[in-house]
Amino acid sequence: MLLRKAVPVLALTLAAVLSAPPASAAVTSAAAVAAEAPASTAAVTTAADASVASAAGDGLGALANANPVIVVGGLSGIAAVYQPLAARLRADGYRVWVYELPNLGLGDIAASAGSLRTFVGTVRSSTGAAKIDLVAHSEGGLVSRYYIKNLGGGDTIGRYVSLGTPQYGTYVANMLAFLGLGSCAGIVACQQMTIGSSFLAALNAGDDTPGSVRWTTVRTWQDELVRPVDNATLADGATNVLIQAKCPLRVVGHLALVVDGTTYSIIRQALRDHPINPSCLAL
């Protein structure tokens, strides 16, 4: 009984950790994109000189015609959690928006993908960009994949980079049911992320990486929420990066993927279509 009571507390604690930072600077809805676009453009303009200094050594700053980037949050991840990652991208010259999943990603992943499609359309309209690049954390990678595979996103997305996404499910979700909490304590997205779920069976049927999108996945051995960690990979030509394959001493947990310097070095290379060579000492 004690274990059964403890698991919801741990889950709530995790959500609280994710929700701690203030969200005043976040762009989280399609309606807010137009209002936020000038501020985002200004951030890119003022960051241009800084991006030259940060990227001069490796040539990985944004190209003049680089696609805008949407950072897609994960389960219980408020937009403010992803602002440090967005700031790094802006400093490298990218136009960046953060997309917070509806209802913090607790609901149906397919419904969240429909909302993402609307958000992408609004960003494209406000920027005039033909295509958008997605950098997606955790559940956000599944939302993004569903949008690309089933909702026409293959025509509008140039690059897809997932960070610790349970592409083939995670035993952590299965354990919640095993411990007597019902089916993931009633959280629909958790049910869909269980290994063997009907949602994942449908999503993973056929080609993992359809269309002309350039697909990259990033995973870490220390991921405490995606188990087994290799379930964060994709087949059919994706570039699957295990951080510790190049940097065996680098310790990166699930949540740390969005702030870790080595992970960011991979993101920068993926967005520029460079060979992936993680920087093990990056801050």
PDB file of C-alpha atoms in Angstrom:
ATOM      1  CA  MET A   1       0.000   0.000   0.000  1.00  0.00           C
ATOM      2  CA  LEU A   2       2.795   2.408   0.833  1.00  0.00           C
ATOM      3  CA  LEU A   3       4.345   1.923  -2.619  1.00  0.00           C
ATOM      4  CA  ARG A   4       1.018   2.476  -4.322  1.00  0.00           C
ATOM      5  CA  LYS A   5       0.546   5.747  -2.464  1.00  0.00           C
ATOM      6  CA  ALA A   6       4.083   6.888  -3.100  1.00  0.00           C
ATOM      7  CA  VAL A   7       3.992   6.676  -6.891  1.00  0.00           C
ATOM      8  CA  PRO A   8       1.344   9.417  -7.390  1.00  0.00           C
ATOM      9  CA  VAL A   9       3.313  11.641  -5.033  1.00  0.00           C
ATOM     10  CA  LEU A  10       6.473  11.082  -7.080  1.00  0.00           C
ATOM     11  CA  ALA A  11       4.590  11.840 -10.271  1.00  0.00           C
ATOM     12  CA  LEU A  12       3.214  15.068  -8.824  1.00  0.00           C
ATOM     13  CA  THR A  13       6.659  15.997  -7.587  1.00  0.00           C
ATOM     14  CA  LEU A  14       8.066  15.536 -11.087  1.00  0.00           C
ATOM     15  CA  ALA A  15       5.330  17.747 -12.498  1.00  0.00           C
ATOM     16  CA  ALA A  16       6.074  20.371  -9.865  1.00  0.00           C
ATOM     17  CA  VAL A  17       9.740  20.397 -10.768  1.00  0.00           C
ATOM     18  CA  LEU A  18       8.857  20.892 -14.407  1.00  0.00           C
ATOM     19  CA  SER A  19       6.400  23.649 -13.528  1.00  0.00           C
ATOM     20  CA  ALA A  20       8.627  25.659 -11.240  1.00  0.00           C
ATOM     21  CA  PRO A  21       9.971  28.451 -13.534  1.00  0.00           C
ATOM     22  CA  PRO A  22       7.770  31.467 -14.416  1.00  0.00           C
ATOM     23  CA  ALA A  23       6.057  31.279 -17.801  1.00  0.00           C
ATOM     24  CA  SER A  24       5.676  34.966 -18.632  1.00  0.00           C
ATOM     25  CA  ALA A  25       7.984  34.834 -21.669  1.00  0.00           C
ATOM     26  CA  ALA A  26       6.517  31.696 -23.191  1.00  0.00           C
ATOM     27  CA  VAL A  27       4.749  31.471 -26.515  1.00  0.00           C
ATOM     28  CA  THR A  28       2.276  28.662 -26.004  1.00  0.00           C
ATOM     29  CA  SER A  29      -0.693  29.105 -28.299  1.00  0.00           C
ATOM     30  CA  ALA A  30      -1.275  29.662 -31.980  1.00  0.00           C
ATOM     31  CA  ALA A  31      -3.139  32.900 -31.245  1.00  0.00           C
ATOM     32  CA  ALA A  32      -0.077  34.279 -29.487  1.00  0.00           C
ATOM     33  CA  VAL A  33       2.313  33.683 -32.371  1.00  0.00           C
ATOM     34  CA  ALA A  34       1.467  36.807 -34.325  1.00  0.00           C
ATOM     35  CA  ALA A  35       1.813  38.985 -31.251  1.00  0.00           C
ATOM     36  CA  GLU A  36       5.081  37.348 -30.254  1.00  0.00           C
ATOM     37  CA  ALA A  37       6.684  37.312 -33.691  1.00  0.00           C
ATOM     38  CA  PRO A  38       8.100  40.856 -33.575  1.00  0.00           C
ATOM     39  CA  ALA A  39       9.694  40.179 -30.196  1.00  0.00           C
ATOM     40  CA  SER A  40      11.183  36.939 -31.465  1.00  0.00           C
ATOM     41  CA  THR A  41      12.513  38.696 -34.546  1.00  0.00           C
ATOM     42  CA  ALA A  42      14.062  41.360 -32.366  1.00  0.00           C
ATOM     43  CA  ALA A  43      15.704  38.672 -30.269  1.00  0.00           C
ATOM     44  CA  VAL A  44      17.270  37.237 -33.402  1.00  0.00           C
ATOM     45  CA  THR A  45      18.454  40.655 -34.552  1.00  0.00           C
ATOM     46  CA  THR A  46      20.054  41.598 -31.250  1.00  0.00           C
ATOM     47  CA  ALA A  47      21.591  38.131 -30.952  1.00  0.00           C
ATOM     48  CA  ALA A  48      23.173  38.212 -34.399  1.00  0.00           C
ATOM     49  CA  ASP A  49      26.521  39.576 -33.283  1.00  0.00           C
ATOM     50  CA  ALA A  50      26.624  37.198 -30.324  1.00  0.00           C
ATOM     51  CA  SER A  51      25.864  34.266 -32.608  1.00  0.00           C
ATOM     52  CA  VAL A  52      28.880  35.130 -34.743  1.00  0.00           C
ATOM     53  CA  ALA A  53      31.104  34.819 -31.695  1.00  0.00           C
ATOM     54  CA  SER A  54      29.459  31.627 -30.459  1.00  0.00           C
ATOM     55  CA  ALA A  55      29.442  29.886 -33.843  1.00  0.00           C
ATOM     56  CA  ALA A  56      32.485  31.355 -35.574  1.00  0.00           C
ATOM     57  CA  GLY A  57      34.654  28.418 -34.588  1.00  0.00           C
ATOM     58  CA  ASP A  58      32.384  25.720 -35.972  1.00  0.00           C
ATOM     59  CA  GLY A  59      30.236  27.488 -38.560  1.00  0.00           C
ATOM     60  CA  LEU A  60      27.029  26.209 -36.976  1.00  0.00           C
ATOM     61  CA  GLY A  61      25.139  29.463 -36.578  1.00  0.00           C
ATOM     62  CA  ALA A  62      21.899  29.761 -38.500  1.00  0.00           C
ATOM     63  CA  LEU A  63      22.053  30.319 -42.242  1.00  0.00           C
ATOM     64  CA  ALA A  64      20.418  33.479 -43.534  1.00  0.00           C
ATOM     65  CA  ASN A  65      17.505  31.420 -44.874  1.00  0.00           C
ATOM     66  CA  ALA A  66      17.335  28.950 -41.961  1.00  0.00           C
ATOM     67  CA  ASN A  67      13.951  27.470 -41.151  1.00  0.00           C
ATOM     68  CA  PRO A  68      12.220  28.812 -38.047  1.00  0.00           C
ATOM     69  CA  VAL A  69      12.433  26.371 -35.132  1.00  0.00           C
ATOM     70  CA  ILE A  70       9.615  25.257 -32.849  1.00  0.00           C
ATOM     71  CA  VAL A  71      10.663  23.653 -29.575  1.00  0.00           C
ATOM     72  CA  VAL A  72       7.911  21.171 -28.676  1.00  0.00           C
ATOM     73  CA  GLY A  73       7.524  20.479 -24.957  1.00  0.00           C
ATOM     74  CA  GLY A  74       6.878  17.178 -23.244  1.00  0.00           C
ATOM     75  CA  LEU A  75       4.498  15.770 -20.659  1.00  0.00           C
ATOM     76  CA  SER A  76       3.932  18.259 -17.803  1.00  0.00           C
ATOM     77  CA  GLY A  77       6.524  20.563 -19.353  1.00  0.00           C
ATOM     78  CA  ILE A  78       5.430  24.181 -19.175  1.00  0.00           C
ATOM     79  CA  ALA A  79       6.867  26.434 -21.849  1.00  0.00           C
ATOM     80  CA  ALA A  80       9.234  28.244 -19.450  1.00  0.00           C
ATOM     81  CA  VAL A  81      11.199  25.014 -18.989  1.00  0.00           C
ATOM     82  CA  TYR A  82      12.235  25.209 -22.641  1.00  0.00           C
ATOM     83  CA  GLN A  83      13.158  28.879 -22.737  1.00  0.00           C
ATOM     84  CA  PRO A  84      16.891  28.216 -22.029  1.00  0.00           C
ATOM     85  CA  LEU A  85      17.007  25.936 -25.080  1.00  0.00           C
ATOM     86  CA  ALA A  86      15.115  28.526 -27.123  1.00  0.00           C
ATOM     87  CA  ALA A  87      17.573  31.198 -25.961  1.00  0.00           C
ATOM     88  CA  ARG A  88      20.547  29.124 -27.145  1.00  0.00           C
ATOM     89  CA  LEU A  89      18.956  28.707 -30.551  1.00  0.00           C
ATOM     90  CA  ARG A  90      18.173  32.429 -30.791  1.00  0.00           C
ATOM     91  CA  ALA A  91      21.766  33.255 -29.863  1.00  0.00           C
ATOM     92  CA  ASP A  92      22.803  31.122 -32.836  1.00  0.00           C
ATOM     93  CA  GLY A  93      20.562  33.172 -35.093  1.00  0.00           C
ATOM     94  CA  TYR A  94      17.385  31.101 -35.320  1.00  0.00           C
ATOM     95  CA  ARG A  95      13.822  32.353 -35.132  1.00  0.00           C
ATOM     96  CA  VAL A  96      12.370  30.252 -32.316  1.00  0.00           C
ATOM     97  CA  TRP A  97       9.005  29.525 -30.755  1.00  0.00           C
ATOM     98  CA  VAL A  98       8.140  27.250 -27.846  1.00  0.00           C
ATOM     99  CA  TYR A  99       5.039  25.069 -28.071  1.00  0.00           C
ATOM    100  CA  GLU A 100       3.527  23.895 -24.802  1.00  0.00           C
ATOM    101  CA  LEU A 101       1.347  20.811 -25.252  1.00  0.00           C
ATOM    102  CA  PRO A 102      -2.372  21.378 -24.608  1.00  0.00           C
ATOM    103  CA  ASN A 103      -3.301  20.448 -21.046  1.00  0.00           C
ATOM    104  CA  LEU A 104       0.434  19.907 -20.476  1.00  0.00           C
ATOM    105  CA  GLY A 105       0.299  16.810 -22.649  1.00  0.00           C
ATOM    106  CA  LEU A 106      -1.941  14.787 -20.334  1.00  0.00           C
ATOM    107  CA  GLY A 107      -4.565  14.175 -23.011  1.00  0.00           C
ATOM    108  CA  ASP A 108      -4.729  12.348 -26.326  1.00  0.00           C
ATOM    109  CA  ILE A 109      -1.476  12.626 -28.297  1.00  0.00           C
ATOM    110  CA  ALA A 110      -3.331  12.740 -31.613  1.00  0.00           C
ATOM    111  CA  ALA A 111      -5.373  15.722 -30.394  1.00  0.00           C
ATOM    112  CA  SER A 112      -2.166  17.463 -29.311  1.00  0.00           C
ATOM    113  CA  ALA A 113      -0.771  16.821 -32.793  1.00  0.00           C
ATOM    114  CA  GLY A 114      -3.788  18.555 -34.305  1.00  0.00           C
ATOM    115  CA  SER A 115      -3.095  21.605 -32.151  1.00  0.00           C
ATOM    116  CA  LEU A 116       0.575  21.507 -33.191  1.00  0.00           C
ATOM    117  CA  ARG A 117      -0.484  21.535 -36.842  1.00  0.00           C
ATOM    118  CA  THR A 118      -2.426  24.741 -36.205  1.00  0.00           C
ATOM    119  CA  PHE A 119       0.531  26.271 -34.376  1.00  0.00           C
ATOM    120  CA  VAL A 120       2.939  25.381 -37.187  1.00  0.00           C
ATOM    121  CA  GLY A 121       0.570  26.929 -39.727  1.00  0.00           C
ATOM    122  CA  THR A 122       0.428  30.165 -37.770  1.00  0.00           C
ATOM    123  CA  VAL A 123       4.225  30.352 -37.435  1.00  0.00           C
ATOM    124  CA  ARG A 124       4.605  29.742 -41.161  1.00  0.00           C
ATOM    125  CA  SER A 125       2.092  32.490 -41.926  1.00  0.00           C
ATOM    126  CA  SER A 126       3.774  34.980 -39.605  1.00  0.00           C
ATOM    127  CA  THR A 127       7.265  34.279 -40.938  1.00  0.00           C
ATOM    128  CA  GLY A 128       6.589  33.469 -44.585  1.00  0.00           C
ATOM    129  CA  ALA A 129       8.662  30.292 -44.151  1.00  0.00           C
ATOM    130  CA  ALA A 130       7.925  27.330 -46.366  1.00  0.00           C
ATOM    131  CA  LYS A 131       9.137  24.844 -43.755  1.00  0.00           C
ATOM    132  CA  ILE A 132       9.679  24.611 -40.005  1.00  0.00           C
ATOM    133  CA  ASP A 133      12.198  22.576 -38.014  1.00  0.00           C
ATOM    134  CA  LEU A 134      11.048  20.808 -34.842  1.00  0.00           C
ATOM    135  CA  VAL A 135      13.127  20.129 -31.729  1.00  0.00           C
ATOM    136  CA  ALA A 136      10.908  17.977 -29.526  1.00  0.00           C
ATOM    137  CA  HIS A 137      11.387  16.681 -25.994  1.00  0.00           C
ATOM    138  CA  SER A 138       9.901  13.454 -24.634  1.00  0.00           C
ATOM    139  CA  GLU A 139       6.189  13.146 -25.479  1.00  0.00           C
ATOM    140  CA  GLY A 140       6.591  16.129 -27.788  1.00  0.00           C
ATOM    141  CA  GLY A 141       8.490  13.861 -30.164  1.00  0.00           C
ATOM    142  CA  LEU A 142       5.478  11.558 -30.458  1.00  0.00           C
ATOM    143  CA  VAL A 143       3.144  14.502 -30.974  1.00  0.00           C
ATOM    144  CA  SER A 144       5.448  15.780 -33.714  1.00  0.00           C
ATOM    145  CA  ARG A 145       5.755  12.369 -35.366  1.00  0.00           C
ATOM    146  CA  TYR A 146       1.983  11.924 -35.422  1.00  0.00           C
ATOM    147  CA  TYR A 147       1.606  15.343 -37.022  1.00  0.00           C
ATOM    148  CA  ILE A 148       4.228  14.546 -39.674  1.00  0.00           C
ATOM    149  CA  LYS A 149       2.987  11.043 -40.398  1.00  0.00           C
ATOM    150  CA  ASN A 150      -0.791  11.465 -40.197  1.00  0.00           C
ATOM    151  CA  LEU A 151      -1.684  15.160 -40.444  1.00  0.00           C
ATOM    152  CA  GLY A 152       0.267  16.389 -43.444  1.00  0.00           C
ATOM    153  CA  GLY A 153       3.314  17.609 -41.562  1.00  0.00           C
ATOM    154  CA  GLY A 154       5.685  15.924 -43.977  1.00  0.00           C
ATOM    155  CA  ASP A 155       5.086  18.806 -46.399  1.00  0.00           C
ATOM    156  CA  THR A 156       5.860  21.528 -43.845  1.00  0.00           C
ATOM    157  CA  ILE A 157       8.622  20.105 -41.626  1.00  0.00           C
ATOM    158  CA  GLY A 158      12.235  20.172 -42.750  1.00  0.00           C
ATOM    159  CA  ARG A 159      14.024  18.611 -39.784  1.00  0.00           C
ATOM    160  CA  TYR A 160      12.866  16.631 -36.766  1.00  0.00           C
ATOM    161  CA  VAL A 161      15.083  16.300 -33.693  1.00  0.00           C
ATOM    162  CA  SER A 162      13.720  14.321 -30.738  1.00  0.00           C
ATOM    163  CA  LEU A 163      15.234  14.350 -27.248  1.00  0.00           C
ATOM    164  CA  GLY A 164      14.447  11.326 -25.087  1.00  0.00           C
ATOM    165  CA  THR A 165      11.209  10.452 -26.883  1.00  0.00           C
ATOM    166  CA  PRO A 166       9.722   6.999 -26.115  1.00  0.00           C
ATOM    167  CA  GLN A 167       9.224   6.212 -29.799  1.00  0.00           C
ATOM    168  CA  TYR A 168       8.433   2.580 -28.959  1.00  0.00           C
ATOM    169  CA  GLY A 169       7.083   3.192 -25.467  1.00  0.00           C
ATOM    170  CA  THR A 170       8.550   2.996 -21.987  1.00  0.00           C
ATOM    171  CA  TYR A 171       8.263   0.468 -19.182  1.00  0.00           C
ATOM    172  CA  VAL A 172       7.873   3.388 -16.760  1.00  0.00           C
ATOM    173  CA  ALA A 173       4.353   3.885 -18.133  1.00  0.00           C
ATOM    174  CA  ASN A 174       3.665   0.155 -17.921  1.00  0.00           C
ATOM    175  CA  MET A 175       4.804   0.105 -14.283  1.00  0.00           C
ATOM    176  CA  LEU A 176       2.104   2.557 -13.198  1.00  0.00           C
ATOM    177  CA  ALA A 177      -0.552   0.066 -14.211  1.00  0.00           C
ATOM    178  CA  PHE A 178       1.413  -2.808 -12.660  1.00  0.00           C
ATOM    179  CA  LEU A 179       1.499  -1.018  -9.299  1.00  0.00           C
ATOM    180  CA  GLY A 180      -2.258  -0.953  -9.145  1.00  0.00           C
ATOM    181  CA  LEU A 181      -2.902   2.609 -10.266  1.00  0.00           C
ATOM    182  CA  GLY A 182      -5.310   1.580 -12.953  1.00  0.00           C
ATOM    183  CA  SER A 183      -4.305   2.389 -16.494  1.00  0.00           C
ATOM    184  CA  CYS A 184      -1.660   5.076 -15.939  1.00  0.00           C
ATOM    185  CA  ALA A 185      -3.818   6.698 -13.250  1.00  0.00           C
ATOM    186  CA  GLY A 186      -6.216   7.747 -16.007  1.00  0.00           C
ATOM    187  CA  ILE A 187      -3.651   9.843 -17.918  1.00  0.00           C
ATOM    188  CA  VAL A 188      -4.417   9.216 -21.591  1.00  0.00           C
ATOM    189  CA  ALA A 189      -0.965  10.153 -22.917  1.00  0.00           C
ATOM    190  CA  CYS A 190       0.658   7.809 -20.412  1.00  0.00           C
ATOM    191  CA  GLN A 191      -1.607   4.997 -21.578  1.00  0.00           C
ATOM    192  CA  GLN A 192      -0.554   5.704 -25.148  1.00  0.00           C
ATOM    193  CA  MET A 193       3.152   5.620 -24.206  1.00  0.00           C
ATOM    194  CA  THR A 194       3.009   2.159 -22.657  1.00  0.00           C
ATOM    195  CA  ILE A 195       4.971  -0.471 -24.556  1.00  0.00           C
ATOM    196  CA  GLY A 196       2.557  -2.366 -26.789  1.00  0.00           C
ATOM    197  CA  SER A 197      -0.180   0.292 -26.768  1.00  0.00           C
ATOM    198  CA  SER A 198      -2.536   0.437 -29.728  1.00  0.00           C
ATOM    199  CA  PHE A 199      -1.506   4.052 -30.288  1.00  0.00           C
ATOM    200  CA  LEU A 200       2.184   3.190 -30.691  1.00  0.00           C
ATOM    201  CA  ALA A 201       1.383   0.121 -32.786  1.00  0.00           C
ATOM    202  CA  ALA A 202      -0.433   2.343 -35.265  1.00  0.00           C
ATOM    203  CA  LEU A 203       2.157   5.126 -35.172  1.00  0.00           C
ATOM    204  CA  ASN A 204       5.028   2.696 -35.737  1.00  0.00           C
ATOM    205  CA  ALA A 205       3.331   0.706 -38.487  1.00  0.00           C
ATOM    206  CA  GLY A 206       5.076   1.063 -41.804  1.00  0.00           C
ATOM    207  CA  ASP A 207       7.822   3.632 -42.348  1.00  0.00           C
ATOM    208  CA  ASP A 208       9.196   5.222 -39.153  1.00  0.00           C
ATOM    209  CA  THR A 209      10.540   8.203 -41.082  1.00  0.00           C
ATOM    210  CA  PRO A 210       8.194   9.112 -43.934  1.00  0.00           C
ATOM    211  CA  GLY A 211       8.665  11.915 -46.414  1.00  0.00           C
ATOM    212  CA  SER A 212      11.663  14.151 -47.021  1.00  0.00           C
ATOM    213  CA  VAL A 213      12.060  15.172 -43.361  1.00  0.00           C
ATOM    214  CA  ARG A 214      15.588  14.758 -41.945  1.00  0.00           C
ATOM    215  CA  TRP A 215      15.097  12.664 -38.804  1.00  0.00           C
ATOM    216  CA  THR A 216      17.422  12.718 -35.776  1.00  0.00           C
ATOM    217  CA  THR A 217      16.885  11.144 -32.350  1.00  0.00           C
ATOM    218  CA  VAL A 218      18.965  11.772 -29.226  1.00  0.00           C
ATOM    219  CA  ARG A 219      19.036   9.434 -26.235  1.00  0.00           C
ATOM    220  CA  THR A 220      21.037   8.979 -23.025  1.00  0.00           C
ATOM    221  CA  TRP A 221      21.860   5.929 -20.924  1.00  0.00           C
ATOM    222  CA  GLN A 222      20.814   7.806 -17.782  1.00  0.00           C
ATOM    223  CA  ASP A 223      17.279   8.461 -18.999  1.00  0.00           C
ATOM    224  CA  GLU A 224      15.186   7.518 -15.976  1.00  0.00           C
ATOM    225  CA  LEU A 225      11.835   7.875 -17.775  1.00  0.00           C
ATOM    226  CA  VAL A 226      12.474   6.113 -21.108  1.00  0.00           C
ATOM    227  CA  ARG A 227      13.258   2.459 -20.482  1.00  0.00           C
ATOM    228  CA  PRO A 228      14.753   0.695 -22.324  1.00  0.00           C
ATOM    229  CA  VAL A 229      16.618   3.723 -23.628  1.00  0.00           C
ATOM    230  CA  ASP A 230      16.919   2.238 -27.120  1.00  0.00           C
ATOM    231  CA  ASN A 231      13.159   2.659 -27.439  1.00  0.00           C
ATOM    232  CA  ALA A 232      14.002   6.311 -28.122  1.00  0.00           C
ATOM    233  CA  THR A 233      15.365   5.398 -31.583  1.00  0.00           C
ATOM    234  CA  LEU A 234      13.729   5.244 -34.998  1.00  0.00           C
ATOM    235  CA  ALA A 235      14.315   2.882 -37.899  1.00  0.00           C
ATOM    236  CA  ASP A 236      14.234   3.516 -41.651  1.00  0.00           C
ATOM    237  CA  GLY A 237      17.156   5.865 -42.052  1.00  0.00           C
ATOM    238  CA  ALA A 238      16.965   8.077 -38.984  1.00  0.00           C
ATOM    239  CA  THR A 239      20.186   9.351 -37.419  1.00  0.00           C
ATOM    240  CA  ASN A 240      20.072   7.872 -33.894  1.00  0.00           C
ATOM    241  CA  VAL A 241      22.536   9.441 -31.461  1.00  0.00           C
ATOM    242  CA  LEU A 242      23.478   7.923 -28.095  1.00  0.00           C
ATOM    243  CA  ILE A 243      25.310  10.642 -26.180  1.00  0.00           C
ATOM    244  CA  GLN A 244      27.523   8.192 -24.285  1.00  0.00           C
ATOM    245  CA  ALA A 245      28.687   6.454 -27.465  1.00  0.00           C
ATOM    246  CA  LYS A 246      30.986   9.437 -28.006  1.00  0.00           C
ATOM    247  CA  CYS A 247      31.013  10.859 -24.460  1.00  0.00           C
ATOM    248  CA  PRO A 248      30.958   7.865 -22.078  1.00  0.00           C
ATOM    249  CA  LEU A 249      31.504  10.005 -18.974  1.00  0.00           C
ATOM    250  CA  ARG A 250      28.722  12.450 -19.764  1.00  0.00           C
ATOM    251  CA  VAL A 251      25.796  12.030 -17.359  1.00  0.00           C
ATOM    252  CA  VAL A 252      22.520  13.355 -18.769  1.00  0.00           C
ATOM    253  CA  GLY A 253      19.090  12.574 -17.335  1.00  0.00           C
ATOM    254  CA  HIS A 254      15.737  12.834 -19.087  1.00  0.00           C
ATOM    255  CA  LEU A 255      14.962  16.389 -18.043  1.00  0.00           C
ATOM    256  CA  ALA A 256      18.562  17.538 -18.478  1.00  0.00           C
ATOM    257  CA  LEU A 257      18.409  16.821 -22.219  1.00  0.00           C
ATOM    258  CA  VAL A 258      16.879  20.269 -22.756  1.00  0.00           C
ATOM    259  CA  VAL A 259      19.690  22.148 -20.968  1.00  0.00           C
ATOM    260  CA  ASP A 260      22.751  19.939 -21.487  1.00  0.00           C
ATOM    261  CA  GLY A 261      25.566  21.407 -23.585  1.00  0.00           C
ATOM    262  CA  THR A 262      26.553  18.157 -25.279  1.00  0.00           C
ATOM    263  CA  THR A 263      22.944  17.587 -26.303  1.00  0.00           C
ATOM    264  CA  TYR A 264      22.788  21.103 -27.686  1.00  0.00           C
ATOM    265  CA  SER A 265      25.901  20.482 -29.771  1.00  0.00           C
ATOM    266  CA  ILE A 266      24.014  17.604 -31.416  1.00  0.00           C
ATOM    267  CA  ILE A 267      20.946  19.778 -32.012  1.00  0.00           C
ATOM    268  CA  ARG A 268      23.066  22.455 -33.710  1.00  0.00           C
ATOM    269  CA  GLN A 269      24.673  19.917 -36.010  1.00  0.00           C
ATOM    270  CA  ALA A 270      21.348  18.295 -36.882  1.00  0.00           C
ATOM    271  CA  LEU A 271      19.756  21.634 -37.764  1.00  0.00           C
ATOM    272  CA  ARG A 272      22.625  22.363 -40.161  1.00  0.00           C
ATOM    273  CA  ASP A 273      22.700  18.840 -41.650  1.00  0.00           C
ATOM    274  CA  HIS A 274      26.265  18.376 -40.404  1.00  0.00           C
ATOM    275  CA  PRO A 275      27.725  15.004 -39.422  1.00  0.00           C
ATOM    276  CA  ILE A 276      26.937  14.389 -35.769  1.00  0.00           C
ATOM    277  CA  ASN A 277      30.009  14.698 -33.564  1.00  0.00           C
ATOM    278  CA  PRO A 278      28.941  15.546 -29.993  1.00  0.00           C
ATOM    279  CA  SER A 279      31.048  18.027 -28.033  1.00  0.00           C
ATOM    280  CA  CYS A 280      31.698  16.135 -24.790  1.00  0.00           C
ATOM    281  CA  LEU A 281      32.878  19.171 -22.788  1.00  0.00           C
ATOM    282  CA  ALA A 282      30.199  21.599 -23.918  1.00  0.00           C
ATOM    283  CA  LEU A 283      28.442  23.543 -21.163  1.00  0.00           C
TER     284      LEU A 283
END
